[in-house]
Amino acid sequence: MGDTFQTIADLEATAEEAGALGERVGAWLVGEGIAVPAGDLMDDKAWYVPGPRWTHVTDERRHLGTDGLAVVTGRTVFFGSPGKGGSPICPHCATVDPDERAVFSTAMDTWWRTGAADVPCPACRRTVPLAAWEWENDFFAFAYLGIEHWNGPFLRPGFIAELTEVLGGHRTRLLAGKL
């Protein structure tokens, strides 16, 4: 069967502000009755289980016992379903280039180690920070803050919009998949 997930990645949160934004998200979830803390941090994630207003998150009317939310802070490569990846898309010229995988692989390793990496677009020749590239199928997000939803139905668009407001209107990317 496997686990399903959806992740809302904050593409603009910096390393310095991710912790405070993560706490703001947690306080909002609890304050709105959407979720309640599940206890201690696990895997550097603050876990939350459905609260009385869980239907604000999804259209599911009951708690499945395996669903919930995790607020992830710190340098993270968020991804969609393994095997369903997409090619990088230049944010300046919209060129899709599936032949540049080796360049991106090196940039991903650099970003993971340092938090910064640039990739030149083979079409427009502009140098673009790795985290600014778009991806077919919204496959990757390189970010310092993400909200993961595990083993539940699709997130409601209204919830995603409100969460984006809680994040200060930051640009976000929704990734989804199954492990």
PDB file of C-alpha atoms in Angstrom:
ATOM      1  CA  MET A   1       0.000   0.000   0.000  1.00  0.00           C
ATOM      2  CA  GLY A   2       2.551   2.634   1.057  1.00  0.00           C
ATOM      3  CA  ASP A   3       2.259   6.078   2.574  1.00  0.00           C
ATOM      4  CA  THR A   4       0.849   9.043   0.666  1.00  0.00           C
ATOM      5  CA  PHE A   5       2.009  12.587   1.237  1.00  0.00           C
ATOM      6  CA  GLN A   6       1.469  16.162   0.173  1.00  0.00           C
ATOM      7  CA  THR A   7       3.942  18.886   1.047  1.00  0.00           C
ATOM      8  CA  ILE A   8       3.479  22.630   0.974  1.00  0.00           C
ATOM      9  CA  ALA A   9       7.015  23.987   0.627  1.00  0.00           C
ATOM     10  CA  ASP A  10       7.693  27.643   1.451  1.00  0.00           C
ATOM     11  CA  LEU A  11      10.007  28.731  -1.374  1.00  0.00           C
ATOM     12  CA  GLU A  12      10.882  32.083   0.212  1.00  0.00           C
ATOM     13  CA  ALA A  13      11.580  31.312   3.882  1.00  0.00           C
ATOM     14  CA  THR A  14      15.238  31.792   4.724  1.00  0.00           C
ATOM     15  CA  ALA A  15      17.259  29.544   6.983  1.00  0.00           C
ATOM     16  CA  GLU A  16      17.146  32.278   9.628  1.00  0.00           C
ATOM     17  CA  GLU A  17      13.356  32.718   9.630  1.00  0.00           C
ATOM     18  CA  ALA A  18      12.193  29.116   9.041  1.00  0.00           C
ATOM     19  CA  GLY A  19      12.086  28.199  12.739  1.00  0.00           C
ATOM     20  CA  ALA A  20       9.931  31.176  13.699  1.00  0.00           C
ATOM     21  CA  LEU A  21       7.633  30.635  10.716  1.00  0.00           C
ATOM     22  CA  GLY A  22       7.296  26.965  11.637  1.00  0.00           C
ATOM     23  CA  GLU A  23       6.290  27.954  15.166  1.00  0.00           C
ATOM     24  CA  ARG A  24       3.784  30.453  13.727  1.00  0.00           C
ATOM     25  CA  VAL A  25       2.246  27.677  11.588  1.00  0.00           C
ATOM     26  CA  GLY A  26       2.014  25.360  14.601  1.00  0.00           C
ATOM     27  CA  ALA A  27       0.384  28.048  16.734  1.00  0.00           C
ATOM     28  CA  TRP A  28      -2.106  28.792  13.951  1.00  0.00           C
ATOM     29  CA  LEU A  29      -3.001  25.100  13.516  1.00  0.00           C
ATOM     30  CA  VAL A  30      -3.612  24.719  17.250  1.00  0.00           C
ATOM     31  CA  GLY A  31      -5.271  28.121  17.725  1.00  0.00           C
ATOM     32  CA  GLU A  32      -7.749  27.448  14.916  1.00  0.00           C
ATOM     33  CA  GLY A  33      -8.556  23.979  16.269  1.00  0.00           C
ATOM     34  CA  ILE A  34      -7.284  22.403  13.053  1.00  0.00           C
ATOM     35  CA  ALA A  35      -4.721  20.165  14.739  1.00  0.00           C
ATOM     36  CA  VAL A  36      -3.194  19.359  18.107  1.00  0.00           C
ATOM     37  CA  PRO A  37       0.450  18.620  18.916  1.00  0.00           C
ATOM     38  CA  ALA A  38       1.303  14.928  18.747  1.00  0.00           C
ATOM     39  CA  GLY A  39       4.073  15.198  21.319  1.00  0.00           C
ATOM     40  CA  ASP A  40       7.829  15.287  20.968  1.00  0.00           C
ATOM     41  CA  LEU A  41       9.679  16.149  17.809  1.00  0.00           C
ATOM     42  CA  MET A  42      10.474  13.176  15.621  1.00  0.00           C
ATOM     43  CA  ASP A  43      13.015  13.356  12.813  1.00  0.00           C
ATOM     44  CA  ASP A  44      13.342  17.129  13.405  1.00  0.00           C
ATOM     45  CA  LYS A  45       9.639  17.549  12.604  1.00  0.00           C
ATOM     46  CA  ALA A  46       6.886  18.956  14.804  1.00  0.00           C
ATOM     47  CA  TRP A  47       3.991  16.495  14.383  1.00  0.00           C
ATOM     48  CA  TYR A  48       0.303  17.379  14.684  1.00  0.00           C
ATOM     49  CA  VAL A  49      -2.754  15.113  14.654  1.00  0.00           C
ATOM     50  CA  PRO A  50      -6.240  16.139  13.511  1.00  0.00           C
ATOM     51  CA  GLY A  51      -8.178  18.453  15.790  1.00  0.00           C
ATOM     52  CA  PRO A  52     -11.881  19.300  15.925  1.00  0.00           C
ATOM     53  CA  ARG A  53     -11.689  21.440  12.747  1.00  0.00           C
ATOM     54  CA  TRP A  54      -9.750  18.886  10.670  1.00  0.00           C
ATOM     55  CA  THR A  55     -12.315  19.214   7.870  1.00  0.00           C
ATOM     56  CA  HIS A  56     -10.760  22.624   7.212  1.00  0.00           C
ATOM     57  CA  VAL A  57      -7.670  20.745   5.955  1.00  0.00           C
ATOM     58  CA  THR A  58      -9.392  18.063   3.874  1.00  0.00           C
ATOM     59  CA  ASP A  59     -12.906  17.034   3.011  1.00  0.00           C
ATOM     60  CA  GLU A  60     -12.407  13.854   5.021  1.00  0.00           C
ATOM     61  CA  ARG A  61     -14.863  13.913   7.907  1.00  0.00           C
ATOM     62  CA  ARG A  62     -13.069  11.438  10.130  1.00  0.00           C
ATOM     63  CA  HIS A  63      -9.545  10.999  11.438  1.00  0.00           C
ATOM     64  CA  LEU A  64      -8.032   7.931   9.812  1.00  0.00           C
ATOM     65  CA  GLY A  65      -5.599   7.254  12.640  1.00  0.00           C
ATOM     66  CA  THR A  66      -2.606   7.560  10.322  1.00  0.00           C
ATOM     67  CA  ASP A  67      -3.065  11.077   8.979  1.00  0.00           C
ATOM     68  CA  GLY A  68      -1.635  14.266  10.332  1.00  0.00           C
ATOM     69  CA  LEU A  69       0.672  17.178   9.622  1.00  0.00           C
ATOM     70  CA  ALA A  70       4.375  17.664  10.179  1.00  0.00           C
ATOM     71  CA  VAL A  71       6.112  21.044  10.171  1.00  0.00           C
ATOM     72  CA  VAL A  72       9.629  20.576   8.805  1.00  0.00           C
ATOM     73  CA  THR A  73      12.284  23.224   9.358  1.00  0.00           C
ATOM     74  CA  GLY A  74      15.855  23.234   8.137  1.00  0.00           C
ATOM     75  CA  ARG A  75      17.483  22.767   4.748  1.00  0.00           C
ATOM     76  CA  THR A  76      15.370  20.137   2.999  1.00  0.00           C
ATOM     77  CA  VAL A  77      14.954  18.762  -0.499  1.00  0.00           C
ATOM     78  CA  PHE A  78      11.212  18.126  -0.785  1.00  0.00           C
ATOM     79  CA  PHE A  79      10.146  15.845  -3.632  1.00  0.00           C
ATOM     80  CA  GLY A  80       7.156  14.205  -5.271  1.00  0.00           C
ATOM     81  CA  SER A  81       6.631  10.495  -5.965  1.00  0.00           C
ATOM     82  CA  PRO A  82       9.835   8.584  -6.680  1.00  0.00           C
ATOM     83  CA  GLY A  83      10.019   7.692 -10.359  1.00  0.00           C
ATOM     84  CA  LYS A  84       7.675  10.502 -11.422  1.00  0.00           C
ATOM     85  CA  GLY A  85      10.229  13.281 -11.604  1.00  0.00           C
ATOM     86  CA  GLY A  86      10.199  16.179 -13.973  1.00  0.00           C
ATOM     87  CA  SER A  87      12.717  18.193 -15.880  1.00  0.00           C
ATOM     88  CA  PRO A  88      13.916  21.600 -14.690  1.00  0.00           C
ATOM     89  CA  ILE A  89      12.233  24.691 -16.165  1.00  0.00           C
ATOM     90  CA  CYS A  90      14.107  27.998 -16.347  1.00  0.00           C
ATOM     91  CA  PRO A  91      12.105  30.677 -14.491  1.00  0.00           C
ATOM     92  CA  HIS A  92      13.309  33.319 -16.982  1.00  0.00           C
ATOM     93  CA  CYS A  93      12.780  31.752 -20.410  1.00  0.00           C
ATOM     94  CA  ALA A  94      10.651  28.663 -19.558  1.00  0.00           C
ATOM     95  CA  THR A  95      13.053  26.331 -21.350  1.00  0.00           C
ATOM     96  CA  VAL A  96      12.696  22.703 -20.310  1.00  0.00           C
ATOM     97  CA  ASP A  97      15.964  20.819 -20.604  1.00  0.00           C
ATOM     98  CA  PRO A  98      15.972  17.151 -19.582  1.00  0.00           C
ATOM     99  CA  ASP A  99      19.603  16.803 -20.758  1.00  0.00           C
ATOM    100  CA  GLU A 100      21.054  18.874 -17.921  1.00  0.00           C
ATOM    101  CA  ARG A 101      20.610  16.223 -15.184  1.00  0.00           C
ATOM    102  CA  ALA A 102      24.326  15.976 -14.362  1.00  0.00           C
ATOM    103  CA  VAL A 103      24.598  19.748 -13.863  1.00  0.00           C
ATOM    104  CA  PHE A 104      21.543  19.713 -11.593  1.00  0.00           C
ATOM    105  CA  SER A 105      22.770  16.695  -9.653  1.00  0.00           C
ATOM    106  CA  THR A 106      25.987  18.528  -8.815  1.00  0.00           C
ATOM    107  CA  ALA A 107      24.037  21.686  -7.901  1.00  0.00           C
ATOM    108  CA  MET A 108      21.729  19.671  -5.644  1.00  0.00           C
ATOM    109  CA  ASP A 109      24.701  18.210  -3.791  1.00  0.00           C
ATOM    110  CA  THR A 110      26.181  21.695  -3.388  1.00  0.00           C
ATOM    111  CA  TRP A 111      22.868  23.159  -2.174  1.00  0.00           C
ATOM    112  CA  TRP A 112      22.481  20.331   0.340  1.00  0.00           C
ATOM    113  CA  ARG A 113      25.964  20.976   1.748  1.00  0.00           C
ATOM    114  CA  THR A 114      25.971  24.784   1.654  1.00  0.00           C
ATOM    115  CA  GLY A 115      22.448  26.097   1.146  1.00  0.00           C
ATOM    116  CA  ALA A 116      23.372  27.827  -2.114  1.00  0.00           C
ATOM    117  CA  ALA A 117      23.944  26.678  -5.688  1.00  0.00           C
ATOM    118  CA  ASP A 118      23.494  28.305  -9.083  1.00  0.00           C
ATOM    119  CA  VAL A 119      22.738  26.662 -12.419  1.00  0.00           C
ATOM    120  CA  PRO A 120      23.200  28.385 -15.786  1.00  0.00           C
ATOM    121  CA  CYS A 121      20.281  28.021 -18.203  1.00  0.00           C
ATOM    122  CA  PRO A 122      21.533  26.414 -21.429  1.00  0.00           C
ATOM    123  CA  ALA A 123      19.041  28.467 -23.471  1.00  0.00           C
ATOM    124  CA  CYS A 124      19.061  32.043 -22.125  1.00  0.00           C
ATOM    125  CA  ARG A 125      22.469  31.706 -20.405  1.00  0.00           C
ATOM    126  CA  ARG A 126      21.242  33.379 -17.215  1.00  0.00           C
ATOM    127  CA  THR A 127      22.585  31.980 -13.976  1.00  0.00           C
ATOM    128  CA  VAL A 128      19.699  30.978 -11.715  1.00  0.00           C
ATOM    129  CA  PRO A 129      19.753  29.896  -8.048  1.00  0.00           C
ATOM    130  CA  LEU A 130      18.795  26.229  -7.809  1.00  0.00           C
ATOM    131  CA  ALA A 131      15.849  26.972  -5.512  1.00  0.00           C
ATOM    132  CA  ALA A 132      14.364  29.364  -8.123  1.00  0.00           C
ATOM    133  CA  TRP A 133      14.047  26.734 -10.871  1.00  0.00           C
ATOM    134  CA  GLU A 134      10.578  25.334 -11.554  1.00  0.00           C
ATOM    135  CA  TRP A 135      10.111  21.600 -12.118  1.00  0.00           C
ATOM    136  CA  GLU A 136       7.774  19.638 -14.325  1.00  0.00           C
ATOM    137  CA  ASN A 137       5.153  17.911 -12.183  1.00  0.00           C
ATOM    138  CA  ASP A 138       6.241  20.177  -9.278  1.00  0.00           C
ATOM    139  CA  PHE A 139       8.712  17.441  -8.459  1.00  0.00           C
ATOM    140  CA  PHE A 140      11.346  19.279  -6.396  1.00  0.00           C
ATOM    141  CA  ALA A 141      11.401  22.141  -3.912  1.00  0.00           C
ATOM    142  CA  PHE A 142      14.597  23.275  -2.210  1.00  0.00           C
ATOM    143  CA  ALA A 143      13.438  24.997   0.948  1.00  0.00           C
ATOM    144  CA  TYR A 144      13.915  25.599   4.671  1.00  0.00           C
ATOM    145  CA  LEU A 145      10.261  25.132   5.637  1.00  0.00           C
ATOM    146  CA  GLY A 146       7.605  22.663   4.593  1.00  0.00           C
ATOM    147  CA  ILE A 147       4.302  21.401   5.920  1.00  0.00           C
ATOM    148  CA  GLU A 148       3.779  17.708   5.200  1.00  0.00           C
ATOM    149  CA  HIS A 149       0.378  16.023   5.190  1.00  0.00           C
ATOM    150  CA  TRP A 150       0.576  12.264   5.551  1.00  0.00           C
ATOM    151  CA  ASN A 151      -1.912   9.546   4.592  1.00  0.00           C
ATOM    152  CA  GLY A 152      -4.975  11.631   3.989  1.00  0.00           C
ATOM    153  CA  PRO A 153      -7.105  12.904   1.127  1.00  0.00           C
ATOM    154  CA  PHE A 154      -6.132  15.936  -0.910  1.00  0.00           C
ATOM    155  CA  LEU A 155      -5.656  19.226   0.901  1.00  0.00           C
ATOM    156  CA  ARG A 156      -8.428  21.754   0.429  1.00  0.00           C
ATOM    157  CA  PRO A 157      -7.438  24.807  -1.666  1.00  0.00           C
ATOM    158  CA  GLY A 158      -8.851  27.120   1.031  1.00  0.00           C
ATOM    159  CA  PHE A 159      -6.535  25.573   3.630  1.00  0.00           C
ATOM    160  CA  ILE A 160      -3.521  26.023   1.345  1.00  0.00           C
ATOM    161  CA  ALA A 161      -4.477  29.667   0.732  1.00  0.00           C
ATOM    162  CA  GLU A 162      -4.866  30.415   4.456  1.00  0.00           C
ATOM    163  CA  LEU A 163      -1.595  28.669   5.265  1.00  0.00           C
ATOM    164  CA  THR A 164       0.122  30.792   2.626  1.00  0.00           C
ATOM    165  CA  GLU A 165      -1.235  33.900   4.390  1.00  0.00           C
ATOM    166  CA  VAL A 166       0.133  32.611   7.717  1.00  0.00           C
ATOM    167  CA  LEU A 167       3.509  32.331   5.949  1.00  0.00           C
ATOM    168  CA  GLY A 168       3.357  36.032   5.121  1.00  0.00           C
ATOM    169  CA  GLY A 169       2.194  35.498   1.537  1.00  0.00           C
ATOM    170  CA  HIS A 170       5.336  33.596   0.603  1.00  0.00           C
ATOM    171  CA  ARG A 171       5.423  31.713  -2.679  1.00  0.00           C
ATOM    172  CA  THR A 172       4.747  28.029  -2.063  1.00  0.00           C
ATOM    173  CA  ARG A 173       4.837  24.815  -4.072  1.00  0.00           C
ATOM    174  CA  LEU A 174       2.580  21.803  -3.516  1.00  0.00           C
ATOM    175  CA  LEU A 175       4.275  18.443  -4.026  1.00  0.00           C
ATOM    176  CA  ALA A 176       2.512  15.110  -3.720  1.00  0.00           C
ATOM    177  CA  GLY A 177       3.379  11.453  -3.920  1.00  0.00           C
ATOM    178  CA  LYS A 178       3.364   7.969  -2.548  1.00  0.00           C
ATOM    179  CA  LEU A 179       6.198   6.023  -0.973  1.00  0.00           C
TER     180      LEU A 179
END
